[in-house]
mmCIF file of C-alpha atoms in Angstrom:
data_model
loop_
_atom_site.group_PDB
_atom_site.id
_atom_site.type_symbol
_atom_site.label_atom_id
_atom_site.label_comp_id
_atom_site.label_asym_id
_atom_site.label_seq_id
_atom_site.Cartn_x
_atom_site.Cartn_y
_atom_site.Cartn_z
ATOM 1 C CA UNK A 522 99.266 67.727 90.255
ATOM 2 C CA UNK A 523 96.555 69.034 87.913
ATOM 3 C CA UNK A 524 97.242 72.764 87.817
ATOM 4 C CA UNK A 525 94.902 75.407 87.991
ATOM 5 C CA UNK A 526 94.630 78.956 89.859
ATOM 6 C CA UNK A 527 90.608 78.177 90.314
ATOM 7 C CA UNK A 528 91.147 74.791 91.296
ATOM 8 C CA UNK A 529 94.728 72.930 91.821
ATOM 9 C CA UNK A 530 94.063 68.805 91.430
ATOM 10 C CA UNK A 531 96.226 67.042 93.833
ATOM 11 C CA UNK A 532 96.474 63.332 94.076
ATOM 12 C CA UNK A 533 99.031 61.285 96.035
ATOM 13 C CA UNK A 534 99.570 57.521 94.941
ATOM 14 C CA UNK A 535 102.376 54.472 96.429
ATOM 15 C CA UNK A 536 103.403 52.200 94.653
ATOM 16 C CA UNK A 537 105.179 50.422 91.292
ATOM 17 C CA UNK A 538 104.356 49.218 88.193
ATOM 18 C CA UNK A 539 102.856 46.233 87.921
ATOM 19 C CA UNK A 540 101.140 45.982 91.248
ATOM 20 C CA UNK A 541 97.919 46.995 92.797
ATOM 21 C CA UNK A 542 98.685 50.604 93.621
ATOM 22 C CA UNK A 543 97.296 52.714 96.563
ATOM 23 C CA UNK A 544 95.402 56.239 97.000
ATOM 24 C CA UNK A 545 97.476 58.055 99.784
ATOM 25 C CA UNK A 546 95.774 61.435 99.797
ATOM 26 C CA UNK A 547 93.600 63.278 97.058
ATOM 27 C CA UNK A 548 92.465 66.937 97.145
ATOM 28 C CA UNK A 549 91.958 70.059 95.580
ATOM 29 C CA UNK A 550 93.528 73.834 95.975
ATOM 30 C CA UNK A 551 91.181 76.455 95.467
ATOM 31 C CA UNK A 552 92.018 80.078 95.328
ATOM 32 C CA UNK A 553 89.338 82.752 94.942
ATOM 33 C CA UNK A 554 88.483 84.267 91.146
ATOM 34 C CA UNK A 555 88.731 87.284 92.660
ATOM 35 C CA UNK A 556 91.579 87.917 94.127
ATOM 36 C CA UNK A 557 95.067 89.321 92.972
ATOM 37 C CA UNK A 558 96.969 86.571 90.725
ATOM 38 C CA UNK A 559 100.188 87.505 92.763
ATOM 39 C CA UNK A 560 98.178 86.335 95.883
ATOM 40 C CA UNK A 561 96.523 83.459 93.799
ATOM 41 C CA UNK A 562 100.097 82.266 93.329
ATOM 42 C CA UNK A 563 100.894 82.565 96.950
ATOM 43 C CA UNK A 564 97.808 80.487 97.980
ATOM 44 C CA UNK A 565 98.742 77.785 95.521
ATOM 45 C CA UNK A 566 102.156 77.907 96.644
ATOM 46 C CA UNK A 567 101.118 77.459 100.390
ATOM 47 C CA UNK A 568 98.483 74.464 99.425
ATOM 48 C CA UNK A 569 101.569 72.744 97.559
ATOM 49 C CA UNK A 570 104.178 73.084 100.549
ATOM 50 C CA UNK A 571 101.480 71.759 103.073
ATOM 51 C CA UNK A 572 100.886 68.884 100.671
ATOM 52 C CA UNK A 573 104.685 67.961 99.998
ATOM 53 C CA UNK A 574 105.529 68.506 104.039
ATOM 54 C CA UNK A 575 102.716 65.450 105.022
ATOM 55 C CA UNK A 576 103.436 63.429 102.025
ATOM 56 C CA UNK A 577 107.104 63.404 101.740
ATOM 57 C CA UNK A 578 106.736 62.206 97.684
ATOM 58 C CA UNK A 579 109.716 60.769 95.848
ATOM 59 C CA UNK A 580 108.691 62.172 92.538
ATOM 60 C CA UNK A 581 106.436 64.847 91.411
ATOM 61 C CA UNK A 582 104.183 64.954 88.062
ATOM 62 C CA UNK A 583 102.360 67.715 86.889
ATOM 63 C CA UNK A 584 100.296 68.192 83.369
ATOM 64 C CA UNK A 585 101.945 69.544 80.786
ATOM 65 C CA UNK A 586 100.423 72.601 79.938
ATOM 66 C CA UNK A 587 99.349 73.222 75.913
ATOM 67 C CA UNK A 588 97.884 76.591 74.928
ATOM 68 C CA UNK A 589 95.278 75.077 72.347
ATOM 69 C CA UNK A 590 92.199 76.118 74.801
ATOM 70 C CA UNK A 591 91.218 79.571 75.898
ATOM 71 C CA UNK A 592 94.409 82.040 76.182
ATOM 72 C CA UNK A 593 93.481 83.174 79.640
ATOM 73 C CA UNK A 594 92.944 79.983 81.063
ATOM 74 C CA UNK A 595 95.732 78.563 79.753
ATOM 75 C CA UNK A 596 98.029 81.386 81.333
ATOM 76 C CA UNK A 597 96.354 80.778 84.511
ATOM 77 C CA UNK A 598 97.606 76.651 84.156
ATOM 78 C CA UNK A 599 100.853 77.431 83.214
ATOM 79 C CA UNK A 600 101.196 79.280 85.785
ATOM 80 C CA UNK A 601 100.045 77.473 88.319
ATOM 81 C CA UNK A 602 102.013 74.923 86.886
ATOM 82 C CA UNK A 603 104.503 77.127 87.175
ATOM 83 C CA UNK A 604 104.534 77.185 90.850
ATOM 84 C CA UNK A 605 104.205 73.247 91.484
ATOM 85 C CA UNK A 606 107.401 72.851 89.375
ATOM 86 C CA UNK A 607 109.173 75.443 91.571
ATOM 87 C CA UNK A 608 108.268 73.923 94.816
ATOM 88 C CA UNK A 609 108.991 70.457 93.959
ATOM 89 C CA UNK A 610 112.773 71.598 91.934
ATOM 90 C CA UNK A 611 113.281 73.716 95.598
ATOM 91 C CA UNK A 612 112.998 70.572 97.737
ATOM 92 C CA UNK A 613 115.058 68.597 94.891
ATOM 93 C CA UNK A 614 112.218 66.278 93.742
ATOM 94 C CA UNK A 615 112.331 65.056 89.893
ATOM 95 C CA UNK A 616 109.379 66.731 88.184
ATOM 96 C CA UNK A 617 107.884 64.877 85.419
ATOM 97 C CA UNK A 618 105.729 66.259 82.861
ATOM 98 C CA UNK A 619 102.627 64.217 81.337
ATOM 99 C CA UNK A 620 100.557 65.147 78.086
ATOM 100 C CA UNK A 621 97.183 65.427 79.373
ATOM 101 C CA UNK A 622 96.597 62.179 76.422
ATOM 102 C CA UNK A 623 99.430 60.401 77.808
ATOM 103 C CA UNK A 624 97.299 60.291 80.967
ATOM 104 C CA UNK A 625 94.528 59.141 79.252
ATOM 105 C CA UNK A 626 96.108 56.501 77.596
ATOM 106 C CA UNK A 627 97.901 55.157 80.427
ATOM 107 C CA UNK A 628 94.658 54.582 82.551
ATOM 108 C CA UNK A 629 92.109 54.262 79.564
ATOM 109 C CA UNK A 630 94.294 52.819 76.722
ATOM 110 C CA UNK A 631 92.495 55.980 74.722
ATOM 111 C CA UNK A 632 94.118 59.524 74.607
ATOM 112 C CA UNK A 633 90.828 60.748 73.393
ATOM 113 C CA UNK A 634 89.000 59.423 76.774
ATOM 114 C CA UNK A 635 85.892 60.905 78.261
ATOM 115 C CA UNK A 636 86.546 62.702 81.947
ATOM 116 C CA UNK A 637 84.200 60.051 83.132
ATOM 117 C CA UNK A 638 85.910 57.274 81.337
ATOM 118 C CA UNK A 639 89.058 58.631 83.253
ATOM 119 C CA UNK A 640 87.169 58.807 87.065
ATOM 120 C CA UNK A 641 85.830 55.558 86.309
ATOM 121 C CA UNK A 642 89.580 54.411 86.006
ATOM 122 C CA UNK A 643 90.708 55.676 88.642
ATOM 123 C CA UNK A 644 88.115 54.573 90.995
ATOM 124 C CA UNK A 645 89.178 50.618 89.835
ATOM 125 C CA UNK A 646 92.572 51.226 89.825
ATOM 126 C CA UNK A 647 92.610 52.736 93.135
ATOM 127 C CA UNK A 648 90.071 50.248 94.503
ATOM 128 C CA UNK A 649 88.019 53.294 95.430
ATOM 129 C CA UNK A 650 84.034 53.452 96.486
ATOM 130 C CA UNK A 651 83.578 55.965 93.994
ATOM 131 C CA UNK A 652 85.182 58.465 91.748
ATOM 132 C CA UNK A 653 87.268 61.734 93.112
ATOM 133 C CA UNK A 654 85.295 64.826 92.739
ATOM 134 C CA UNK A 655 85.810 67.360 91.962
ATOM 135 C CA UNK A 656 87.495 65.986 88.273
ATOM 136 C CA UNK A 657 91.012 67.510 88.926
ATOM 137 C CA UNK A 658 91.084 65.357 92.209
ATOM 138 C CA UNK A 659 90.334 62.463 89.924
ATOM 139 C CA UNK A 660 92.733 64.524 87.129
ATOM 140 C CA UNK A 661 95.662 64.616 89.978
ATOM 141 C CA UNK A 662 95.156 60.752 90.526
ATOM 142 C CA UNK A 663 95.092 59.880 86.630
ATOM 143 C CA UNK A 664 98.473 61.786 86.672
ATOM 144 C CA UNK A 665 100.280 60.218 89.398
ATOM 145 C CA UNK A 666 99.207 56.560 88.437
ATOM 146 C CA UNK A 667 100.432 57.481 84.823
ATOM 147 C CA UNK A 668 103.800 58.711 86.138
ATOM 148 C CA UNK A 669 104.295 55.292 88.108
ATOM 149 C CA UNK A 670 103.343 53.173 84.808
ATOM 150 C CA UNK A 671 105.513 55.306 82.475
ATOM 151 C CA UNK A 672 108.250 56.102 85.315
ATOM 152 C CA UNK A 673 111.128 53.116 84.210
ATOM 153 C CA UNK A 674 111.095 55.030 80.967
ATOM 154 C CA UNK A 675 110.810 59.069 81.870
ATOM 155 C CA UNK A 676 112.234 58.998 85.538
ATOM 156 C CA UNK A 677 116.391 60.158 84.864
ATOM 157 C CA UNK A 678 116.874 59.693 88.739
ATOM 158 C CA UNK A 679 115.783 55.494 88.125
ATOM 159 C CA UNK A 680 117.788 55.925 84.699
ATOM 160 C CA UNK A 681 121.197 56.830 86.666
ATOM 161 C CA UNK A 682 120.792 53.969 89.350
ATOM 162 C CA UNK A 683 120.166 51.502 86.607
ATOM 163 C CA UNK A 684 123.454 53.221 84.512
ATOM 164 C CA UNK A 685 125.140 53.003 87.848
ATOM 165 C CA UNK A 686 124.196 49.454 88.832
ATOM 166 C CA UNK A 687 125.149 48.105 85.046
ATOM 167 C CA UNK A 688 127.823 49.756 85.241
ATOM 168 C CA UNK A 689 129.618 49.197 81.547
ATOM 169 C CA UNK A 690 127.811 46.320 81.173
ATOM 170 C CA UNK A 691 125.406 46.113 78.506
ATOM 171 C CA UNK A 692 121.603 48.077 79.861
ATOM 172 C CA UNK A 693 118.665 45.514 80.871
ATOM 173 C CA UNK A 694 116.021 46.058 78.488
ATOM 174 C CA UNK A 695 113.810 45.507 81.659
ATOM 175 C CA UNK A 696 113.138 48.931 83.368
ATOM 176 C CA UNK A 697 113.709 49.359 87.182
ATOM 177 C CA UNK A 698 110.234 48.968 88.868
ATOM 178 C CA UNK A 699 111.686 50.087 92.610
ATOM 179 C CA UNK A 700 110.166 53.585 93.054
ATOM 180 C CA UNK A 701 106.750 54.361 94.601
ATOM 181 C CA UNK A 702 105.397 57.133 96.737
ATOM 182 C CA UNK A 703 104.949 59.375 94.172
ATOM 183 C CA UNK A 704 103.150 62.866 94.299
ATOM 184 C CA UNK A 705 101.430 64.293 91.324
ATOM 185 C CA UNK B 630 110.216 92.574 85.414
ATOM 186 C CA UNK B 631 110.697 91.479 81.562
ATOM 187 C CA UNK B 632 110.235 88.624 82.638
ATOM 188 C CA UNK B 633 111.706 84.929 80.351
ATOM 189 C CA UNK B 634 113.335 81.577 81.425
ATOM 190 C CA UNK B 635 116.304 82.515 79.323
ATOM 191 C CA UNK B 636 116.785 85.876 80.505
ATOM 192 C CA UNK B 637 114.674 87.886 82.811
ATOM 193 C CA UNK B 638 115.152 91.311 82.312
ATOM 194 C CA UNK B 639 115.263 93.511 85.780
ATOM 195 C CA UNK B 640 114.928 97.226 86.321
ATOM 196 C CA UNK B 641 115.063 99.323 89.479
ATOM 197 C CA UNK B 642 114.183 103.007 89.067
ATOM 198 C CA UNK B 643 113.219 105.335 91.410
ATOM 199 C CA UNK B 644 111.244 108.752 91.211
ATOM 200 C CA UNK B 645 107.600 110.103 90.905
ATOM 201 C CA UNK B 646 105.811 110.741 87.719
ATOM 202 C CA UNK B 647 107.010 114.205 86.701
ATOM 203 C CA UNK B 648 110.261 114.423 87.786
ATOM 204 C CA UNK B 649 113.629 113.173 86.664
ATOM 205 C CA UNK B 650 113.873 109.179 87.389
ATOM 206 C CA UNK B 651 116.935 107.634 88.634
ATOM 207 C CA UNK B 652 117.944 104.336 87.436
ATOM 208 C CA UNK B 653 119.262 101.870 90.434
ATOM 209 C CA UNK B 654 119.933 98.749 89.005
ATOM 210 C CA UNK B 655 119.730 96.877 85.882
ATOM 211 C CA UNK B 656 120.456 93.603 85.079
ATOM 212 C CA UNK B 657 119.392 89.771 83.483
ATOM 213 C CA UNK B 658 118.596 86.759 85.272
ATOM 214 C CA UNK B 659 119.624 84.077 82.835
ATOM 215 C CA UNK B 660 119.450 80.355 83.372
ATOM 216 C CA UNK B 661 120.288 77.787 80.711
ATOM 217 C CA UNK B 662 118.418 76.207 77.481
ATOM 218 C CA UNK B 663 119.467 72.664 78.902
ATOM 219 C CA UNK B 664 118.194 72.452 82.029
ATOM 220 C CA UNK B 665 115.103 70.878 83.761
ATOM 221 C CA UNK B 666 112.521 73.682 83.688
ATOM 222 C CA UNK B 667 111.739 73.433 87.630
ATOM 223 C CA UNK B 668 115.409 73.901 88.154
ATOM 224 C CA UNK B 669 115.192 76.906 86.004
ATOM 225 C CA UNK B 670 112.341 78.353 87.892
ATOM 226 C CA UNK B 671 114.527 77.568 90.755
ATOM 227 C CA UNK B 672 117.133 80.111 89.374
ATOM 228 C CA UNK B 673 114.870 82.538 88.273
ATOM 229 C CA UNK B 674 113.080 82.191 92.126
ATOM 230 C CA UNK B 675 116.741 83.063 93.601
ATOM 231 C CA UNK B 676 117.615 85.396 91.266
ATOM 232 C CA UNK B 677 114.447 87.945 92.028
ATOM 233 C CA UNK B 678 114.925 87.148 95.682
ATOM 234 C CA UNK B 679 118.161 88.893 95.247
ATOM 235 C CA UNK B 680 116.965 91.902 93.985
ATOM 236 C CA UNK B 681 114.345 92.298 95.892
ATOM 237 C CA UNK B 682 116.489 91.988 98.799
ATOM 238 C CA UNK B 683 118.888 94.369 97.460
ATOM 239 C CA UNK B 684 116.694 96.864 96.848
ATOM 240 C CA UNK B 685 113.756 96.402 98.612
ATOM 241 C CA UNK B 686 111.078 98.034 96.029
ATOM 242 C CA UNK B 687 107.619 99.602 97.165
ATOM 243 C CA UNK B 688 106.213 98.134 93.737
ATOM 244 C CA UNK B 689 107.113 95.676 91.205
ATOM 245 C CA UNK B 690 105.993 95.920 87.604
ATOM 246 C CA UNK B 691 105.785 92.709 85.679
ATOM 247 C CA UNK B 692 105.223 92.603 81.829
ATOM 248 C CA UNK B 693 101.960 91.372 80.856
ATOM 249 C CA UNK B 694 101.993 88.021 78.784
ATOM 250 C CA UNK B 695 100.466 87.479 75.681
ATOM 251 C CA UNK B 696 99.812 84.338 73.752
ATOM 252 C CA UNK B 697 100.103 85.394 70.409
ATOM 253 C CA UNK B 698 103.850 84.109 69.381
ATOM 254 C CA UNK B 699 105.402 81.032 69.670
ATOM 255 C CA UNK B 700 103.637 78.756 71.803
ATOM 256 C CA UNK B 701 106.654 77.215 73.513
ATOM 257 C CA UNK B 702 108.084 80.760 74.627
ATOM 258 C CA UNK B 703 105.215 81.983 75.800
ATOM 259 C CA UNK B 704 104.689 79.133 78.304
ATOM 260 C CA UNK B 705 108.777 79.722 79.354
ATOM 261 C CA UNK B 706 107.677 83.420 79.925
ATOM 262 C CA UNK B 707 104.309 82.944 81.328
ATOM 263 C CA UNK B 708 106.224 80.243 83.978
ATOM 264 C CA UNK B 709 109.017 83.325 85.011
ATOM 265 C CA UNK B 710 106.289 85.919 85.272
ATOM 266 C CA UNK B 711 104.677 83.294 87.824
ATOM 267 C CA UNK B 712 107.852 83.182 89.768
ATOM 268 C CA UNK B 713 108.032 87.291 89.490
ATOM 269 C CA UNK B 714 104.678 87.556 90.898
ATOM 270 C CA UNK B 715 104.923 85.032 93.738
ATOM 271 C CA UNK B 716 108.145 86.596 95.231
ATOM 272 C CA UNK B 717 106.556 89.828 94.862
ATOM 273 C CA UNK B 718 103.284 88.741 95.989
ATOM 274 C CA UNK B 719 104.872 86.506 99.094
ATOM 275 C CA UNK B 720 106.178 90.198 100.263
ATOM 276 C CA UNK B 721 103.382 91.943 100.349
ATOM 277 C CA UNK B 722 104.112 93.726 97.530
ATOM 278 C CA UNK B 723 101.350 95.405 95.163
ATOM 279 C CA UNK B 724 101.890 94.055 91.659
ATOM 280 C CA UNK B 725 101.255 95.773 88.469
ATOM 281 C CA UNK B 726 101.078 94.244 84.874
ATOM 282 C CA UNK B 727 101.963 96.314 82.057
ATOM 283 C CA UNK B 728 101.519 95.206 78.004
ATOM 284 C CA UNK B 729 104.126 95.662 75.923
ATOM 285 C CA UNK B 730 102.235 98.020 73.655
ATOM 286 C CA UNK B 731 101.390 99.941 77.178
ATOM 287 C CA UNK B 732 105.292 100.328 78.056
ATOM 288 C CA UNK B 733 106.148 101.298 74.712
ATOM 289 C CA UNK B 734 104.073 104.153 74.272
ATOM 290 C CA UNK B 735 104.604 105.358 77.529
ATOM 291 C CA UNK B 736 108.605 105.777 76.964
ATOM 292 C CA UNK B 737 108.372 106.218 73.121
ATOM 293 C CA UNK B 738 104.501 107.565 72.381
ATOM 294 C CA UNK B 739 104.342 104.905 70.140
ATOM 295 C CA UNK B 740 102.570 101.362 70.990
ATOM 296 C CA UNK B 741 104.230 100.194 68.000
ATOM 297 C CA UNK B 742 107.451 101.325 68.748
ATOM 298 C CA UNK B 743 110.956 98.971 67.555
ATOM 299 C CA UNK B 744 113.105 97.719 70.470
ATOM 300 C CA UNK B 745 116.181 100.464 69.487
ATOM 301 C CA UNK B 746 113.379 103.278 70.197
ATOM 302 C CA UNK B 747 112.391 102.040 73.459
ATOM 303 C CA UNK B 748 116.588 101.883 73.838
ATOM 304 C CA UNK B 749 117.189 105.159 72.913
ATOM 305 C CA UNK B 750 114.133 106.493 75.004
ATOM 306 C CA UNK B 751 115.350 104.796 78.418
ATOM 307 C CA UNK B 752 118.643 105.991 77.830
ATOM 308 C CA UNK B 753 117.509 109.559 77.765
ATOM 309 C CA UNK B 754 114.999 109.446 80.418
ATOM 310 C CA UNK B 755 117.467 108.283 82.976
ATOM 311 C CA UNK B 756 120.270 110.261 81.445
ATOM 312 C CA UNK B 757 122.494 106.749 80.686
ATOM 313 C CA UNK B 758 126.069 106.896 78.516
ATOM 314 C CA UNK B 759 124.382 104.036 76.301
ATOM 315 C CA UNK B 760 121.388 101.926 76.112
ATOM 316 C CA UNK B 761 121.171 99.305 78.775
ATOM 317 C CA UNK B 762 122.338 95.520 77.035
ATOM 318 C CA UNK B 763 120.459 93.157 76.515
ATOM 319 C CA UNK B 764 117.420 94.243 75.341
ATOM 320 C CA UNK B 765 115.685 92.544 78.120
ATOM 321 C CA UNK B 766 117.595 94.725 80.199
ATOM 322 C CA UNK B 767 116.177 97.874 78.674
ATOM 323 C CA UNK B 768 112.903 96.743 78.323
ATOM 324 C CA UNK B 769 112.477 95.758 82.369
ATOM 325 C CA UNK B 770 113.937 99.579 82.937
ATOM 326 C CA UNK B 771 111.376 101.178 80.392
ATOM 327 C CA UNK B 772 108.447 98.880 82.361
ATOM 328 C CA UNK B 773 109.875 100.601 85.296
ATOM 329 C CA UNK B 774 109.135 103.807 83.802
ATOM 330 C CA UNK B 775 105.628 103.240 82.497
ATOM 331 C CA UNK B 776 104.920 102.072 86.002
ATOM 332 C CA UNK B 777 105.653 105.049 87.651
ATOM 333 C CA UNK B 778 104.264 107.146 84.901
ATOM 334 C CA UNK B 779 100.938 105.144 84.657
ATOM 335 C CA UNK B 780 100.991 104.303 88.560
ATOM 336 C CA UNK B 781 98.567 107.357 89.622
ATOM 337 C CA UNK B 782 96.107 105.595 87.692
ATOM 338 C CA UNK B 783 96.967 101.708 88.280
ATOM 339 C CA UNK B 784 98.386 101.183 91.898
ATOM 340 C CA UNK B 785 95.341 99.967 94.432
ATOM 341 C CA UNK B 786 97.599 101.446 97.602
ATOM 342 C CA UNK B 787 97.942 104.730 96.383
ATOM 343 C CA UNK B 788 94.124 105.096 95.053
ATOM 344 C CA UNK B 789 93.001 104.274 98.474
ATOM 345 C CA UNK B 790 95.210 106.320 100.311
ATOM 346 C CA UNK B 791 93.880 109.403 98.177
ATOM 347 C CA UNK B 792 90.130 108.103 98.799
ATOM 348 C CA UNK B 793 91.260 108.038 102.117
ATOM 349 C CA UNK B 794 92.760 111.354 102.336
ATOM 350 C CA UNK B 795 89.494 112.971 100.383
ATOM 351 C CA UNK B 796 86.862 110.992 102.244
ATOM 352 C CA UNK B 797 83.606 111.686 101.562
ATOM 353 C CA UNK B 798 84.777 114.800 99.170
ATOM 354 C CA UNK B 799 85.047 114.815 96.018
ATOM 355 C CA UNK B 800 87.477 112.917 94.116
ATOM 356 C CA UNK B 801 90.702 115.025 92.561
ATOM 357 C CA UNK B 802 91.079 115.280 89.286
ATOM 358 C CA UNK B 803 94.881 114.962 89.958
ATOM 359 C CA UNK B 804 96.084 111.753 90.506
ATOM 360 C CA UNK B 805 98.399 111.495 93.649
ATOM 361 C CA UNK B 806 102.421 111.381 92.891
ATOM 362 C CA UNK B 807 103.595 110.265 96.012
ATOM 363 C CA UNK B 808 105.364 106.569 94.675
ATOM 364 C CA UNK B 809 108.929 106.162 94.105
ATOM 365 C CA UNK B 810 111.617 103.367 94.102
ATOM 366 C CA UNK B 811 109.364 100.469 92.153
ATOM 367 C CA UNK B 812 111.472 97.655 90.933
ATOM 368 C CA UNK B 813 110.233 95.989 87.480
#
């Protein structure tokens, strides 16, 4: 997820490092400028829920919010944020947080990447006609194909399987690769 | 609602502006420094719901965020007064930000006021033995009371109930003093 009160990126990828991965779903939650942040929250909230019920992911990742940019709109992320990391913790999801130039990195090799250096990413990655519009779709997609490269290193929940499979024996240096479906 | 991901300050008080207020509840939602963040919103999400359905407020109060201290505690607080708003919000109940500077002078006079004033204040308005502990405690109690005070001039409801009740006359002067029983 690619939080925002105005617009919410939400992209929905399956599969695991190292193979061609798959665009499930990809969409955006849009709550009016107007309206009272309480019900702006709400809206988000109810966009989120309907997304997690039909999509069933195994792991959530959301941007990590920095306050760098304007104050205002950087309330409005966090706390839209704030809400995706609620509904995901409720259901007992792992929520993973990615650096907006971690994303870029992952799918560009460049944490300074252009947005449309990002989209066009995406689109090859995902073996897509063309790129997600609007750029927080694209955003939401960057995200979740990030969080399945990086996963074998942030994931805890893959962390205690491997512990638990190694038992006392000394830890593979080779991260587990078994998770996909993941919702970000 | 002070609200934090540490401790979120709550405050029920009831009365109209005017009057003597009565303090109903006070008390901190705290969840701990070492835990996933969406498991913290999680606790903070429970927490209000508790309250709320204890006491079942008309209005809740939420302390306005600023960005102008550290960077990582105002996304912790930002993230709580998202989860404040939203349980408020997913009621149907009007929500009302108040700034710091906006609470303090209404209990103290003073916009610049130091925490032990805005203590000493609360505990004389609603004629406590000692000022409420923590300090988050306090402070969600004195929001309380800045609502109410400021609430003529703030809450939607009651503004168009009066332009209801004055139709096409002219507009009172007097604010209407009808509210009581907020929670903040």
């Amino acid at each position: 997820m690619d939080p925002g009160l105005t617009r919410c990126g939400i992209g929905v990828v399956d599969g695991v490092a190292g193979r061609p991965l798959r665009m499930v779903g990809v969409g955006v939650i849009r709550t009016p400028a107007d309206a009272e942040i309480g019900d702006r929250l709400v809206l988000v909230e109810r966009g989120i829920e309907e997304w997690l019920d039909a999509h069933r992911p195994e792991f959530v990742a959301v941007e990590r919010v920095f306050s760098q940019h304007n104050v205002q709109t950087v309330m409005g992320t966090a706390q839209a944020s704030a809400v995706a990391m609620l509904c995901a913790a409720r259901r007992g999801l792992p929520v993973a947080l990615h650096t907006p130039s971690e994303v870029k990195a992952a799918v560009t090799g460049s944490g300074r990447a252009e947005k449309a250096q990002v989209g066009a990413m995406v689109t090859r990655l995902l073996r897509l006609d063309a790129p997600p519009k609007p750029a927080d779709a694209a955003d939401a997609l960057a995200l979740a194909i990030c969080h399945i490269w990086r996963a074998p290193a942030t994931n805890r929940l893959q962390q205690a399987v491997a512990a638990h499979r190694t038992a006392r024996a000394p830890r593979s240096p080779r991260a587990p690769r078994s998770t996909k479906g993941r919702i970000t």
